[in-house]
Short mmCIF file of C-alpha atoms and ligand atoms in Angstrom, two decimals:
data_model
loop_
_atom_site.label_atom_id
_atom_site.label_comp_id
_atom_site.label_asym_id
_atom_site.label_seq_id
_atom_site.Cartn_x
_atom_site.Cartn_y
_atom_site.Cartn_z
CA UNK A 692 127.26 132.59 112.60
CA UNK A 693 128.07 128.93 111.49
CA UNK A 694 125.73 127.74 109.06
CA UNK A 695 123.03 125.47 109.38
CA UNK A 696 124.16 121.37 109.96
CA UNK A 697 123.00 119.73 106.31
CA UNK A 698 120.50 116.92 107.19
CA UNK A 699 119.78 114.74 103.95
CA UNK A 700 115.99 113.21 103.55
CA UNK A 701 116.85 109.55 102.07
CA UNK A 702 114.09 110.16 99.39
CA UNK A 703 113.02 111.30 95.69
CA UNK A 704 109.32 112.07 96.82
CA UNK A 705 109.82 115.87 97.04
CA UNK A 706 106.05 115.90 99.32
CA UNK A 707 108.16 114.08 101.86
CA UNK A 708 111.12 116.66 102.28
CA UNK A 709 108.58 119.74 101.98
CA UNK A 710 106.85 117.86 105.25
CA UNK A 711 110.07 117.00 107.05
CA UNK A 712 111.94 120.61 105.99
CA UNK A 713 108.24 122.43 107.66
CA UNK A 714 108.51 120.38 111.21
CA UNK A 715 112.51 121.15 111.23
CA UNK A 716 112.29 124.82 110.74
CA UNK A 717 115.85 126.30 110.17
CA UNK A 718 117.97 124.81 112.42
CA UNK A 719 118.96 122.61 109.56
CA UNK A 720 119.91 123.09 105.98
CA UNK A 721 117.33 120.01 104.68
CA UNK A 722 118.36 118.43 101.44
CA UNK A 723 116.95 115.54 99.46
CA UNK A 724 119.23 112.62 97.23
CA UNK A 725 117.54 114.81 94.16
CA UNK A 726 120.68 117.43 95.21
CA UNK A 727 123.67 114.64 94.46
CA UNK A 728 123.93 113.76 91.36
CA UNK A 729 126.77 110.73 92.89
CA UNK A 730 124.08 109.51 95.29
CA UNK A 731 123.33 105.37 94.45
CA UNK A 732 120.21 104.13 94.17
CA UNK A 733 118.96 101.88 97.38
CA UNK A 734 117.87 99.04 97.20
CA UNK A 735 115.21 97.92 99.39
CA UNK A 736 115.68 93.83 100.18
CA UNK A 737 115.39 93.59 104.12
CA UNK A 738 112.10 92.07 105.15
CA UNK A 739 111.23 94.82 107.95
CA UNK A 740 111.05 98.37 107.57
CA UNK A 741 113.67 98.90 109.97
CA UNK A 742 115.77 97.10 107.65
CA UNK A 743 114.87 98.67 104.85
CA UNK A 744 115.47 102.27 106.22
CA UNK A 745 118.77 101.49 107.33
CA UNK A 746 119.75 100.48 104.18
CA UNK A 747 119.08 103.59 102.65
CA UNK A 748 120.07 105.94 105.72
CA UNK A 749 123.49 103.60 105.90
CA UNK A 750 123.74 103.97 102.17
CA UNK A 751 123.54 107.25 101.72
CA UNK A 752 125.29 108.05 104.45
CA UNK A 753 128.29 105.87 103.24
CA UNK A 754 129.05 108.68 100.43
CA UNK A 755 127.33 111.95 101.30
CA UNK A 756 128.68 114.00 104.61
CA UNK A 757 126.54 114.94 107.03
CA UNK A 758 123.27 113.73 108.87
CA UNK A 759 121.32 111.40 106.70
CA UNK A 760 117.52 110.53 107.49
CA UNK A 761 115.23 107.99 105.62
CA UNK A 762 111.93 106.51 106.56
CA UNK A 763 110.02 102.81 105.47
CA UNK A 764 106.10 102.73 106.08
CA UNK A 765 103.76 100.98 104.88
CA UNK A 766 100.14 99.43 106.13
CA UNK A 767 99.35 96.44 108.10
CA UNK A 768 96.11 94.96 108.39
CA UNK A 769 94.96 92.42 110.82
CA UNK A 770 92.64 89.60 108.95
CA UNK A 771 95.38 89.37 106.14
CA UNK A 772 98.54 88.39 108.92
CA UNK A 773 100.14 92.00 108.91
CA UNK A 774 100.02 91.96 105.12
CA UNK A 775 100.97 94.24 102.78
CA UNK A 776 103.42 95.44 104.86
CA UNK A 777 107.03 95.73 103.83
CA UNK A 778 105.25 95.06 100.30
CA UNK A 779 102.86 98.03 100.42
CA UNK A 780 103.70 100.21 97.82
CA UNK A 781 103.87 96.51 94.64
CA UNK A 782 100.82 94.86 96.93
CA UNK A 783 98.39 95.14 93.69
CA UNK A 784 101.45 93.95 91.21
CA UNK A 785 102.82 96.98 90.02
CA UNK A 786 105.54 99.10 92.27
CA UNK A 787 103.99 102.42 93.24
CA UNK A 788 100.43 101.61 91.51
CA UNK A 789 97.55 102.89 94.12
CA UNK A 790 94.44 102.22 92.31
CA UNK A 791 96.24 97.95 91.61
CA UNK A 792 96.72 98.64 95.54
CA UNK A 793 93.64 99.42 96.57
CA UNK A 794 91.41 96.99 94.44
CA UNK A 795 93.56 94.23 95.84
CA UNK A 796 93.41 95.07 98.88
CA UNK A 797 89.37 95.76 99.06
CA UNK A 798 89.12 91.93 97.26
CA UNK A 799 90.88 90.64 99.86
CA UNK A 800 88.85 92.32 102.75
CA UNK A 801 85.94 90.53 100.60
CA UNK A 802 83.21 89.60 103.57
CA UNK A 803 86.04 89.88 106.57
CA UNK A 804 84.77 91.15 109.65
CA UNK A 805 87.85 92.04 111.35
CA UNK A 806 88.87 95.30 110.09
CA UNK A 807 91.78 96.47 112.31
CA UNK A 808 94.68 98.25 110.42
CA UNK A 809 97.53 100.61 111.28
CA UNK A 810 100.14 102.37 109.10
CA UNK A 811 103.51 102.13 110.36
CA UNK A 812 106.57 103.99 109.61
CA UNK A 813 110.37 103.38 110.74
CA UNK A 814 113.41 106.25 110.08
CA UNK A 815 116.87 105.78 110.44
CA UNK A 816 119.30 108.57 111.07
CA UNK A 817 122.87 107.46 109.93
CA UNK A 818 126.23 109.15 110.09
CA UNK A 819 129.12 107.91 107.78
CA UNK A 820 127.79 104.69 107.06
CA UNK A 821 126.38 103.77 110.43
CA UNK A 822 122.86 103.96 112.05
CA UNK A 823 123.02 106.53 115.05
CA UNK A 824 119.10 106.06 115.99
CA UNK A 825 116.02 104.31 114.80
CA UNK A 826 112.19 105.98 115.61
CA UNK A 827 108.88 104.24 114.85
CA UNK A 828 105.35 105.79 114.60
CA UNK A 829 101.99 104.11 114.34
CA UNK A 830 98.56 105.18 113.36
CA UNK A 831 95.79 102.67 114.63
CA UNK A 832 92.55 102.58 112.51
CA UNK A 833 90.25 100.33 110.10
CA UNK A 834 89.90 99.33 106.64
CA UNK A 835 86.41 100.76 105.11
CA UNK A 836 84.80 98.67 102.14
CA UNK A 837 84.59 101.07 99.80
CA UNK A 838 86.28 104.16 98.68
CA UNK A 839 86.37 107.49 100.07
CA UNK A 840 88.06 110.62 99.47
CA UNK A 841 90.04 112.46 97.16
CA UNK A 842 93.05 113.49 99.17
CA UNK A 843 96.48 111.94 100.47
CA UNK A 844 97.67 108.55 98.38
CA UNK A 845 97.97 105.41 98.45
CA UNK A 846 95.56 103.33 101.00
CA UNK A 847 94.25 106.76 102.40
CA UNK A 848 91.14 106.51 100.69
CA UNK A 849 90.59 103.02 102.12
CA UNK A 850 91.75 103.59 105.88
CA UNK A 851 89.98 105.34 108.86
CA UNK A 852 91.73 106.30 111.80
CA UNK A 853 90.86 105.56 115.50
CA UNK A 854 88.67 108.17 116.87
CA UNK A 855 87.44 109.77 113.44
CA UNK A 856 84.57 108.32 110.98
CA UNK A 857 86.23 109.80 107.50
CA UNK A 858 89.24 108.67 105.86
CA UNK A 859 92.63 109.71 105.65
CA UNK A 860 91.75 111.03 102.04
CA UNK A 861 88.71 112.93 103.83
CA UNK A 862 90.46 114.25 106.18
CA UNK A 863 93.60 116.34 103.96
CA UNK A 864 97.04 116.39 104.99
CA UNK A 865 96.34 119.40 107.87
CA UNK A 866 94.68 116.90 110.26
CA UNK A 867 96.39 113.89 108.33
CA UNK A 868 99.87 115.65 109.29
CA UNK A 869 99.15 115.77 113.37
CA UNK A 870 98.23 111.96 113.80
CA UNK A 871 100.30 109.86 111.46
CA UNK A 872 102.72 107.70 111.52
CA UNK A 873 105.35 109.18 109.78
CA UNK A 874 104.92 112.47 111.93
CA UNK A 875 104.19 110.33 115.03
CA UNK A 876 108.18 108.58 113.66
CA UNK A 877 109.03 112.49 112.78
CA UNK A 878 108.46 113.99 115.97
CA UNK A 879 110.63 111.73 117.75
CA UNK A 880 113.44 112.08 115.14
CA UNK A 881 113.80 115.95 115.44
CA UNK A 882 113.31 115.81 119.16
CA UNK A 883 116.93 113.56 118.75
CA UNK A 884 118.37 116.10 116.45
CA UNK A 885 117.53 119.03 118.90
CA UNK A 886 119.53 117.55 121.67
CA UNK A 887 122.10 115.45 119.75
CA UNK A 888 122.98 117.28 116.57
P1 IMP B 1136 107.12 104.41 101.24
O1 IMP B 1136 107.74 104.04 102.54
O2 IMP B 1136 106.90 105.90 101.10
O3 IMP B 1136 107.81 103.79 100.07
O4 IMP B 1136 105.64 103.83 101.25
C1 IMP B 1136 105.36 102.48 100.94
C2 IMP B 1136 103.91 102.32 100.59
O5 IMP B 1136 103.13 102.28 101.80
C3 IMP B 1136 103.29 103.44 99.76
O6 IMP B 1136 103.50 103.24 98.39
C4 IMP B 1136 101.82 103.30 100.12
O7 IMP B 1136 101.24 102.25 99.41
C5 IMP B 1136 101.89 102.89 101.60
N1 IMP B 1136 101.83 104.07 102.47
C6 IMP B 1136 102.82 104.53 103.27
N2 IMP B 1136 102.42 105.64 103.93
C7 IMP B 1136 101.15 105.88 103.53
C8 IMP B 1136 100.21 106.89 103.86
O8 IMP B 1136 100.45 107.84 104.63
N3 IMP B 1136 99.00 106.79 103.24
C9 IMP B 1136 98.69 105.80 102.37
N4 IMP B 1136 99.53 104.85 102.02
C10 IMP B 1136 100.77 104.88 102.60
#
């Protein structure tokens, strides 16, 4: 038997490759950048997150063989014009800082009625240095005033999805991992893979 096609996550975060590696089963041999020790670090200047996941899938892809898969998400919220979006994860001032996050974003929400949100998340899946497909998910929902929750990351604690009344960090990754929008982005991707790779 021929082994398994490699498929490399674009990513560091090994909670992302554990989630991607469970939805792909073992048709593929799923690696992370953490495995190549010549991989560069990517970085992220475009302005969308398409743009920013094809620089890392296009990246990678450049000097590692085989399929290469990253994502970009991030939260948009209505009353602030779609901010933080591309900014997401250095919205409170400090890359990667939830709790600067969070505050920031609950001082802006200050008093705002409108309290429509959605999470969105683009992959890329590149081949020697070029994009072969792009897939975007989206989960709609609203921004709560306070706190709630002790699961998930970032904004979960702060964001309800449509059609529930707890928040992402209520709800845990089980029910989390069946609406969101990086598996609503992953579906689509490993649908492609089954009939392309
Ligand atoms: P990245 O694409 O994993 O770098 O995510 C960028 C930032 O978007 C994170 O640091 C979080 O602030 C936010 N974010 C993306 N996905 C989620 C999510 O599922 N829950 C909460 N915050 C998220």
């Amino acid at each position: 038997m021929d082994p398994a096609p490699r498929l490399i996550i674009a990513t560091r975060n090994a909670h992302k490759t554990a989630e991607i590696r469970a939805m792909i089963g073992d048709r593929f041999e799923v690696l992370d950048v953490t495995s190549f020790l010549e991989c560069p670090e990517i970085e992220e200047t475009g302005t969308t997150f398409l743009e920013n996941a094809r620089l890392k899938a296009e990246g990678i892809s450049r000097v590692l063989d085989g399929w290469v898969l990253s994502d970009d998400s991030g939260l948009e919220v209505d009353a602030l014009g779609g901010a933080p979006g591309v900014w997401s994860s250095s919205f409170g001032g400090e890359e990667g800082n939830h709790a600067l996050n969070n505050a920031r974003l609950l001082r802006e929400m200050e008093g705002k009625a409108e309290r429509r949100a959605r999470f969105r998340c683009t992959m890329v899946l590149a081949q020697s240095g070029k994009e072969v497909a792009h897939f975007s998910g989206t989960v709609e929902g609203a921004i709560i005033a306070d706190a709630r929750g002790a699961m998930g990351f970032g904004y979960d604690p702060l964001f309800v999805p449509e059609g529930h009344t707890a928040t992402f960090a209520e709800l845990g990754d089980e029910v989390k991992n069946t609406l969101s929008h990086r598996a609503r982005a992953l579906t689509q991707a490993v649908e492609f893979l089954a009939g392309n790779a």
